[in-house]
GROMACS .gro file of C-alpha atoms in nm:
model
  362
    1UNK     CA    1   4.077  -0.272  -0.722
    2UNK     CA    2   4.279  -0.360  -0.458
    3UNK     CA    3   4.196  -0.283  -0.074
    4UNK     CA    4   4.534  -0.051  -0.088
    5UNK     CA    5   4.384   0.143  -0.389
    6UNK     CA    6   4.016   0.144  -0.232
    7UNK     CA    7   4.141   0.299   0.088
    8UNK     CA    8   4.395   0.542  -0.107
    9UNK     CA    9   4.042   0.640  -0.301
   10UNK     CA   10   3.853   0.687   0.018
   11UNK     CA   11   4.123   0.888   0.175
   12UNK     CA   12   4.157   1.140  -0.169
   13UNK     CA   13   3.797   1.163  -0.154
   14UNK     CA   14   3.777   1.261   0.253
   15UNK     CA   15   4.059   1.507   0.188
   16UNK     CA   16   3.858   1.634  -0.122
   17UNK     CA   17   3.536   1.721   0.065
   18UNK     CA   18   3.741   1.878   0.362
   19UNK     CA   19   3.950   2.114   0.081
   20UNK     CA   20   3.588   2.189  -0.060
   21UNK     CA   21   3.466   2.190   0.337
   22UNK     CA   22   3.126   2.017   0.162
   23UNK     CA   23   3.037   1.724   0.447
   24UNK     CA   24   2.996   1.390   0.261
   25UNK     CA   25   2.611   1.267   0.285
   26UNK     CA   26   2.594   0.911   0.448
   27UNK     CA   27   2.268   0.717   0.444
   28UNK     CA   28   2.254   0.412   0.674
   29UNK     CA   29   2.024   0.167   0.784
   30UNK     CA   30   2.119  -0.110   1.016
   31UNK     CA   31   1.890  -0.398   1.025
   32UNK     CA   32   1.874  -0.667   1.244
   33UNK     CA   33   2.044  -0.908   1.034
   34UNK     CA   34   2.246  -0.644   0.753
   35UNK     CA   35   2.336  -0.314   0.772
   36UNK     CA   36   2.349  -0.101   0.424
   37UNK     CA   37   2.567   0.196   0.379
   38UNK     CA   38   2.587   0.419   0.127
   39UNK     CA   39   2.829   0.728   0.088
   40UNK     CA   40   2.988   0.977  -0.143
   41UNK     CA   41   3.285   0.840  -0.264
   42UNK     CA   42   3.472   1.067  -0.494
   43UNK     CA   43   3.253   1.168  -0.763
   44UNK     CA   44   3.046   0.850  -0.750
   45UNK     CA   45   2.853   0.617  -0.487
   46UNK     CA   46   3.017   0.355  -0.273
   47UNK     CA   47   2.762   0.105  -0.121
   48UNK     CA   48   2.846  -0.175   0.165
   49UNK     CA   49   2.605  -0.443   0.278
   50UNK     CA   50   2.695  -0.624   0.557
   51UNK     CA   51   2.597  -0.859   0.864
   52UNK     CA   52   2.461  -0.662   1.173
   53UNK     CA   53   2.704  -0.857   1.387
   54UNK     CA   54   3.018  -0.884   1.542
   55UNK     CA   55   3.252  -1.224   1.463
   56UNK     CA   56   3.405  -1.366   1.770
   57UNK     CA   57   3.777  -1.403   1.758
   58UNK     CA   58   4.029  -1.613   1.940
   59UNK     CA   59   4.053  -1.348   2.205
   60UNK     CA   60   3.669  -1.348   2.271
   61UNK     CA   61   3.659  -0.942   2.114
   62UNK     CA   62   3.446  -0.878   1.868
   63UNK     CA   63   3.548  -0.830   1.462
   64UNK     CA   64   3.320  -0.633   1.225
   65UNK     CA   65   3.241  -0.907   0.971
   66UNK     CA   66   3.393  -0.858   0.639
   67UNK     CA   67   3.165  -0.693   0.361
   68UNK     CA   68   3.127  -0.668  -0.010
   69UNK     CA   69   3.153  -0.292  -0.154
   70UNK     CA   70   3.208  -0.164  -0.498
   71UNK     CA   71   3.085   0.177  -0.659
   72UNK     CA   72   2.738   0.210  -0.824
   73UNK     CA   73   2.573  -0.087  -0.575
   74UNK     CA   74   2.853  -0.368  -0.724
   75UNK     CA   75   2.832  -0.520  -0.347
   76UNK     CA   76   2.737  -0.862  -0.193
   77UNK     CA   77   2.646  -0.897   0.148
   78UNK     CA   78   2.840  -1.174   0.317
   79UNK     CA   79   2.713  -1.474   0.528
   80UNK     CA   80   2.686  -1.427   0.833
   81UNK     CA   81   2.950  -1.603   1.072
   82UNK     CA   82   2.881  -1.887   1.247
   83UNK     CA   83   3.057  -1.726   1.548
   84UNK     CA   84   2.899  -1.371   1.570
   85UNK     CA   85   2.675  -1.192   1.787
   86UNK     CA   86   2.413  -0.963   1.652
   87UNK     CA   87   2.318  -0.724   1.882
   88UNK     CA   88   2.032  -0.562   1.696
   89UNK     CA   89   1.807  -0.834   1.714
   90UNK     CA   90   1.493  -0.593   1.782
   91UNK     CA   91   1.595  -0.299   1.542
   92UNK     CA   92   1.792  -0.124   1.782
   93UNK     CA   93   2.044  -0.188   2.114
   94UNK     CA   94   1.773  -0.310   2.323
   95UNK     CA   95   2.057  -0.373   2.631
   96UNK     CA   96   2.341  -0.224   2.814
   97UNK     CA   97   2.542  -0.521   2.594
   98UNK     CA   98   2.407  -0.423   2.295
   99UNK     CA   99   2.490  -0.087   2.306
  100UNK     CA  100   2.837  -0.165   2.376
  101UNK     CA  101   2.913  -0.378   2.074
  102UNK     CA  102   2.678  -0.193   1.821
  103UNK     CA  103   2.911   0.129   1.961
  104UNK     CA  104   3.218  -0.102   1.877
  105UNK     CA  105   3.030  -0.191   1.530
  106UNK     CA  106   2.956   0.152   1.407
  107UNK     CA  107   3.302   0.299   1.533
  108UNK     CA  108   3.481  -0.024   1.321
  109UNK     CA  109   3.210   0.034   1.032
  110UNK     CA  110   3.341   0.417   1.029
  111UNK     CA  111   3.737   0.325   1.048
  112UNK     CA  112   3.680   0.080   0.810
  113UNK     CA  113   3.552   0.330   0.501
  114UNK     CA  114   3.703   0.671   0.637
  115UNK     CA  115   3.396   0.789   0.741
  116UNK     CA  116   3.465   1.146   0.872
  117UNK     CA  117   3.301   1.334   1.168
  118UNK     CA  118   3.202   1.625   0.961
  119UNK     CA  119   2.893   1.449   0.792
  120UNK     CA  120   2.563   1.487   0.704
  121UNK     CA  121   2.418   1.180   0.804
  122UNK     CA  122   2.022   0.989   0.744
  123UNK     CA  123   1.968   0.678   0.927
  124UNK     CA  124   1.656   0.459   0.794
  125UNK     CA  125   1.491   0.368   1.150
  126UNK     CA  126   1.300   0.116   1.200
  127UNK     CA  127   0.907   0.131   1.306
  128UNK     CA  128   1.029   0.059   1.723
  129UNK     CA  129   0.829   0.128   2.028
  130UNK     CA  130   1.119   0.086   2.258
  131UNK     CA  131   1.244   0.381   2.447
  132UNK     CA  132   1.559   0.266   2.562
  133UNK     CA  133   1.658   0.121   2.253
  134UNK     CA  134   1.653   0.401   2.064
  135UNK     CA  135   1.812   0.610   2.350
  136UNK     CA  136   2.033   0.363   2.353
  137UNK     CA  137   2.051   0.368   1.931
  138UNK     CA  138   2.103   0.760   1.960
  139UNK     CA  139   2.353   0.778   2.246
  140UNK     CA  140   2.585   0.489   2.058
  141UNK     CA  141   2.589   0.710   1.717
  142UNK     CA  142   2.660   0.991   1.911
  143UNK     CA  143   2.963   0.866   2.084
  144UNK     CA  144   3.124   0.759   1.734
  145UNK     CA  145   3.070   1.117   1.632
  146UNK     CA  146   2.926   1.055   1.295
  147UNK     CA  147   2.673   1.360   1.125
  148UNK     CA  148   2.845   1.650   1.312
  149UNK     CA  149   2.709   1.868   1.006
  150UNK     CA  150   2.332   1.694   1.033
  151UNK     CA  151   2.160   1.389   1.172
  152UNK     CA  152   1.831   1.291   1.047
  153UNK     CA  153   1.624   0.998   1.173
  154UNK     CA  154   1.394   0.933   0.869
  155UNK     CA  155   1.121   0.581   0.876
  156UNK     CA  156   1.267   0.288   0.702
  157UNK     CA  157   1.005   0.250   0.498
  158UNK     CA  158   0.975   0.569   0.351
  159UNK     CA  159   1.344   0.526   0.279
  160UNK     CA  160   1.289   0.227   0.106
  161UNK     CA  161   1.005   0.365  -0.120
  162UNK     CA  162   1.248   0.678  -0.259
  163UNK     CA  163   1.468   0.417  -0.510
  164UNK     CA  164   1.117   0.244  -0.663
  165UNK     CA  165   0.911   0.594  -0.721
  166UNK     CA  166   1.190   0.819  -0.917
  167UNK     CA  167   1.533   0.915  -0.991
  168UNK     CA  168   1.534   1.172  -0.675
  169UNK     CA  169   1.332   1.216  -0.374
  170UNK     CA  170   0.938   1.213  -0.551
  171UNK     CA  171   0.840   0.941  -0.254
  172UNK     CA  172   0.824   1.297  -0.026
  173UNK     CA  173   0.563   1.425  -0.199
  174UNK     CA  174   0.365   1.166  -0.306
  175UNK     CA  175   0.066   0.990  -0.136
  176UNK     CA  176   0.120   0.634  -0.128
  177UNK     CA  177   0.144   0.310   0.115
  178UNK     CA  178   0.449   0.151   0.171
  179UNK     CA  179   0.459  -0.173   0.322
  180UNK     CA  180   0.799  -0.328   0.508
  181UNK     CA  181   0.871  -0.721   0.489
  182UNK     CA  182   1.155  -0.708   0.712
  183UNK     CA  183   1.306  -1.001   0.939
  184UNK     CA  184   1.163  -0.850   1.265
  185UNK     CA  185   0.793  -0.719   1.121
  186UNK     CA  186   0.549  -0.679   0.875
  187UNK     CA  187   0.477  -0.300   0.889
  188UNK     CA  188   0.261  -0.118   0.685
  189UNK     CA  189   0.156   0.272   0.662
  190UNK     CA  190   0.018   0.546   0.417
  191UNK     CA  191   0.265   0.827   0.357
  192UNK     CA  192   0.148   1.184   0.291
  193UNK     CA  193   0.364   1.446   0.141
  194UNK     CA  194   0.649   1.250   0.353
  195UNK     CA  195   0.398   1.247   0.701
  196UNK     CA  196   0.332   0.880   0.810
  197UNK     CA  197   0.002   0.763   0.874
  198UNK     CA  198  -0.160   0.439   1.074
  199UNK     CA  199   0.195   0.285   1.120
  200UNK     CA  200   0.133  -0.031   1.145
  201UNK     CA  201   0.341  -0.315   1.296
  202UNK     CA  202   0.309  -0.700   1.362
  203UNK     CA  203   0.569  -0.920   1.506
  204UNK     CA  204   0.370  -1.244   1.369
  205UNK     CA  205   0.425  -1.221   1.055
  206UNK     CA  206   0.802  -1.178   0.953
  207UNK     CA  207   1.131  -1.351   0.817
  208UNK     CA  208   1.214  -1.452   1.141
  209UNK     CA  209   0.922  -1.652   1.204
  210UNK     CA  210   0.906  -1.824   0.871
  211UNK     CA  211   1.285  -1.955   0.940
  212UNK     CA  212   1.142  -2.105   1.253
  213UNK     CA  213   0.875  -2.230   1.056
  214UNK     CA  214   1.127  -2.413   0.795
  215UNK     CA  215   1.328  -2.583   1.038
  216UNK     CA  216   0.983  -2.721   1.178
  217UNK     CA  217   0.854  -2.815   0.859
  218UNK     CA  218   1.207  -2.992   0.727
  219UNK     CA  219   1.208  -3.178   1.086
  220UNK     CA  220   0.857  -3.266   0.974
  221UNK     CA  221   0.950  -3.415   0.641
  222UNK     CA  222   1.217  -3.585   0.768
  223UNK     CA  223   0.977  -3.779   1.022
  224UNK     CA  224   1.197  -3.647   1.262
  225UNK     CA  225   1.539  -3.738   1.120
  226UNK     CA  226   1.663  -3.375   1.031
  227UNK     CA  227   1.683  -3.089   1.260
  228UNK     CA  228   1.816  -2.741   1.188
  229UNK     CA  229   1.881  -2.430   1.375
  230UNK     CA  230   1.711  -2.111   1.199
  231UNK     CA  231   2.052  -1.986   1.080
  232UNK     CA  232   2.029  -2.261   0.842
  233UNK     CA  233   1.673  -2.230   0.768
  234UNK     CA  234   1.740  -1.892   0.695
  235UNK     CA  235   1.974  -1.972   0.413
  236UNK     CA  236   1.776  -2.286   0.288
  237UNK     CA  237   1.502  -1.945   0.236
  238UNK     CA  238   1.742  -1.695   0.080
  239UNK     CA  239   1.959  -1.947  -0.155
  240UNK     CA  240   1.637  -2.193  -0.290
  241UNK     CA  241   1.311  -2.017  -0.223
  242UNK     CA  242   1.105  -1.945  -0.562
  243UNK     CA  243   0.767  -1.875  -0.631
  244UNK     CA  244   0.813  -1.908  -0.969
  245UNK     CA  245   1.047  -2.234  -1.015
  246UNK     CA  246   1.082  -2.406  -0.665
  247UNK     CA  247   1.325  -2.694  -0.726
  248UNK     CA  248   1.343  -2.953  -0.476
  249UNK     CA  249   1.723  -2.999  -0.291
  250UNK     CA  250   1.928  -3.191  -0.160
  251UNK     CA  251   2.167  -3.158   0.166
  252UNK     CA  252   2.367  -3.348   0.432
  253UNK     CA  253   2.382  -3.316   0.857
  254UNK     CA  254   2.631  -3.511   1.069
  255UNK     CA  255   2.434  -3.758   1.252
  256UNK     CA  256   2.697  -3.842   1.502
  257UNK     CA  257   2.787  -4.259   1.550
  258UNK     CA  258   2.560  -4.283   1.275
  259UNK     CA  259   2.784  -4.074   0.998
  260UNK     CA  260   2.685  -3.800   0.721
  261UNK     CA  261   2.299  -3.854   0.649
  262UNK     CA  262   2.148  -3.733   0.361
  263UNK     CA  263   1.791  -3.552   0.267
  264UNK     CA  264   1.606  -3.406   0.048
  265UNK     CA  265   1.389  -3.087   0.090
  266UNK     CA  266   1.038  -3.076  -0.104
  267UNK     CA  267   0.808  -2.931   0.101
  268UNK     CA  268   0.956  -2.729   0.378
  269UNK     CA  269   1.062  -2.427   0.237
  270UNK     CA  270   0.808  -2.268  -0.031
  271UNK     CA  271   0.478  -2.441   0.266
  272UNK     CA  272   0.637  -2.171   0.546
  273UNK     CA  273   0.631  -1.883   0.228
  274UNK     CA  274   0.278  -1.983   0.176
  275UNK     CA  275   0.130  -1.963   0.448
  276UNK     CA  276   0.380  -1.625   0.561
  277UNK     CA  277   0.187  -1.478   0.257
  278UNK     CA  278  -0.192  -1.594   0.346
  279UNK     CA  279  -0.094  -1.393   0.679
  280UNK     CA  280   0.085  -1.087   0.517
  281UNK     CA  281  -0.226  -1.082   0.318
  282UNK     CA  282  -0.502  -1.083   0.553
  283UNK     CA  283  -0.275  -0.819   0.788
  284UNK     CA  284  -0.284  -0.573   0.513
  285UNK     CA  285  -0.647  -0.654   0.369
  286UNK     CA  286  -0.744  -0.538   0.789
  287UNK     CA  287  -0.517  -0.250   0.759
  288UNK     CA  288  -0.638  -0.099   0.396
  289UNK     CA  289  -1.001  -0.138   0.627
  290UNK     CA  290  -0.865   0.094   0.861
  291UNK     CA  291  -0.697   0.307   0.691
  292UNK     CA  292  -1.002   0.356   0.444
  293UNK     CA  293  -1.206   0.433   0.801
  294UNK     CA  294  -0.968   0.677   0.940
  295UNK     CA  295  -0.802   0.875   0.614
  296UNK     CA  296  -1.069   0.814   0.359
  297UNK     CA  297  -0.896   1.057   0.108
  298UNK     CA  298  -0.532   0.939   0.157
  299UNK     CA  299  -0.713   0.597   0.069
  300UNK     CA  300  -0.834   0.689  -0.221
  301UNK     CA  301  -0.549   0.861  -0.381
  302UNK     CA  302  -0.309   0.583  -0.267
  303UNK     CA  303  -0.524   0.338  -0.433
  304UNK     CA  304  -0.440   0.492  -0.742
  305UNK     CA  305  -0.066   0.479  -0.684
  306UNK     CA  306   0.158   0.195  -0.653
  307UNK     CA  307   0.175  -0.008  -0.350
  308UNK     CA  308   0.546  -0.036  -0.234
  309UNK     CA  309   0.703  -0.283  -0.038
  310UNK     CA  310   1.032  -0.333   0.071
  311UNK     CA  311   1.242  -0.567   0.343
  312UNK     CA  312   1.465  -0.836   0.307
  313UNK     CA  313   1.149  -1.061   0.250
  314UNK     CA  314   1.074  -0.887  -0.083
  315UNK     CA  315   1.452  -1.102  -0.212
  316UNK     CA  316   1.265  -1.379  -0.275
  317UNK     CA  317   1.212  -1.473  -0.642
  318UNK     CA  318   0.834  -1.427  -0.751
  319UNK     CA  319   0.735  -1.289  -0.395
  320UNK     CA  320   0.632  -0.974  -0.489
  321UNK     CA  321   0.425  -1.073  -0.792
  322UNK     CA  322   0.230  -1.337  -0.589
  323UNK     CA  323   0.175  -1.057  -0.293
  324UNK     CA  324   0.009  -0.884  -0.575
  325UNK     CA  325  -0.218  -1.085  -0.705
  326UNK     CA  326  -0.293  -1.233  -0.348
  327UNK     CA  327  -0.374  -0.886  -0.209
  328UNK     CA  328  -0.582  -0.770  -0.552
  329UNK     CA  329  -0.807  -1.075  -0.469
  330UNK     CA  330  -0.826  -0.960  -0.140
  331UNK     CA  331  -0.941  -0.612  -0.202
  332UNK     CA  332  -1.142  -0.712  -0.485
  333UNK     CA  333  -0.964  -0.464  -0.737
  334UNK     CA  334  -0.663  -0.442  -0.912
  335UNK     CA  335  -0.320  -0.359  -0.675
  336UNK     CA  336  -0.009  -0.243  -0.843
  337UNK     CA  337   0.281  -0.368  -0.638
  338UNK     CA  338   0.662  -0.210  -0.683
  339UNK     CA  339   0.974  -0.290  -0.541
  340UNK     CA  340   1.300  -0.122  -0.524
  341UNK     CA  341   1.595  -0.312  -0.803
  342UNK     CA  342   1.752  -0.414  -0.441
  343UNK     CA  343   1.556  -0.462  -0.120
  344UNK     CA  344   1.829  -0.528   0.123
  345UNK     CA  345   1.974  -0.159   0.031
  346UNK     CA  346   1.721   0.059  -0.067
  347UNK     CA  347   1.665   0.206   0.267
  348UNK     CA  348   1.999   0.265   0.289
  349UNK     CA  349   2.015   0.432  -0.094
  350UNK     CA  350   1.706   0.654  -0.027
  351UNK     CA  351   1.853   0.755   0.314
  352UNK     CA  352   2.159   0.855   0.092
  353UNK     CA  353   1.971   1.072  -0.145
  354UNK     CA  354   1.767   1.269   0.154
  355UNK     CA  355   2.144   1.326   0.315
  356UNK     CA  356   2.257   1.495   0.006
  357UNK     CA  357   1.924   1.700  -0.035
  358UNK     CA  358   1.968   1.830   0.346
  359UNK     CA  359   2.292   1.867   0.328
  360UNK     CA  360   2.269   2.069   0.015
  361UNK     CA  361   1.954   2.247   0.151
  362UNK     CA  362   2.167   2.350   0.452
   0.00000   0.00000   0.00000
């Protein structure tokens, strides 16, 4: 479909809902390195991942990056631009700055996909304890004038667990513990009949890190030779990490008077992922011990549910399944682990589903 035909779509559909005056349900969740979106469209689901940045252009202004969309999930998120700023770094608009472009991002975001006003809107937050942030979050989504029919802020992570436990919105009812391996965090909580429990958050253990910790580890293989910034790293993790079929690779960095050199990575990729997991592990084995001290029943019927986890971290091939059987050894029983079909949207998708319920409900 052409980007004529897509925007003639859109369009129909916005003039649709206002001739049925039915507000379109959005669900949104803008991470620090992608923001999902997904929205009615027509009589089917449009969904848009993207970078959580804005491209520099020859005039210094920002550009929303370009984005991958198609109905029924068909999307691909983009690189992200070598020239771009991303201004939500810490989950939310933790500056004056910040607020100002992720304004300018959400305002482009809603041009861009004729995303009206009159809305009923669910944004997936993030677990944040940063007061200005989120007023400045709330006072930059308020200015574009998005949800005007409702605005929910609902926790990431019980976004992300609505896709992997049913068709609708069972995750609101259920007892369970979700678990977030996001770029920023590792967070972890039990969920009761949709009330969060023991939120749990830890800044030394995420994606972020472990990008650090490959460009360290590829400058150490290289004795030295190789150094990488941990945009690059963080690609080397999403295009060739596998913990089921690692295969060694090659690439190439300009090496000045010296010309093109050449290496090979072996080790510093899946080492990093290792050792991330040994961490994620032992964070979760210490919060299962709380949790068990200070909710001994939600323990015990969560044990018998699945575990879910979520975040951008979850991507990687054969995570999920090692997480499993690393965290059953460290409990000492059996741990069922599920996922959602798509990590880096899910959020987004269950944030979707709770906007039509409300707005439906309203």
């Amino acid at each position: 479909m052409t980007n004529d035909a897509a925007a003639a779509n859109r369009a129909g559909a916005t003039r649709e809902s206002a001739e049925r005056d039915v507000p379109r349900a959005i669900g949104v969740k803008f991470g620090s390195c992608r923001t999902a979106l997904v929205f009615d469209d027509c009589d089917a689901e449009t969904t848009v991942c993207l970078p959580s940045c804005l491209a520099d252009d020859d005039d210094g202004d920002g550009a929303l990056v370009g984005d991958g969309s198609g109905p029924n999930g068909e999307r691909a998120a983009g690189r992200s631009p070598e020239r771009g700023e991303f201004m939500l770094r810490s989950g939310v608009p933790a500056t004056a700055r910040d607020a100002e472009r992720f304004e300018r991002f959400v305002r482009e975001l809603c041009e861009r996909h004729d995303l009206p006003a009159e809305s009923a809107v669910v944004y997936a937050m993030p677990t944040v304890d940063d007061r200005v942030g989120l007023a400045n979050f709330g006072t930059a989504v308020g200015e574009c004038g998005l949800g005007a029919a409702l605005t929910r802020g609902v926790p990431e992570s019980l976004c992300a667990s609505i896709p992997p436990l049913g068709d609708g919105i069972e995750a609101v009812d259920e007892v369970f513990v979700a678990v977030n391996l996001g770029a920023r965090n590792l967070e972890a909580c039990a969920y009761r009949h949709g009330t969060r429990l023991l939120p749990f958050v830890s800044a030394e253990v995420s994606g972020d890190r472990v990008d650090r910790r490959i460009a360290e580890a590829v400058e150490a293989e290289t004795d030295g030779r190789v150094t990488i910034d941990p945009a690059t790293a963080r690609e080397y993790k999403e295009i060739h990490a596998d913990f089921g079929g690692f295969e060694p690779f090659t690439d190439a960095v300009e090496q000045g008077s010296e010309g093109v050199h050449e290496f090979t990575v072996e080790r510093g990729v899946m080492e990093p992922l290792d050792d991330y997991l040994d961490d994620a592990v032992a964070e979760l084995g210490d919060f299962f011990s709380r949790l068990a001290n200070s909710h001994m029943k939600t323990y015990q019927l969560a044990r018998a549910r699945p575990l879910v986890v979520s975040g951008g971290m979850a991507c990687i091939p054969g995570l999920v399944g090692e997480l499993e059987s690393r965290l059953a050894a460290e409990l000492d029983r059996p741990v069922d682990v599920v996922a959602p079909d798509d990590p880096t949207t899910a959020a987004a998708e269950g944030a979707h589903r709770l906007a039509v319920r409300l707005r439906d409900a309203a």
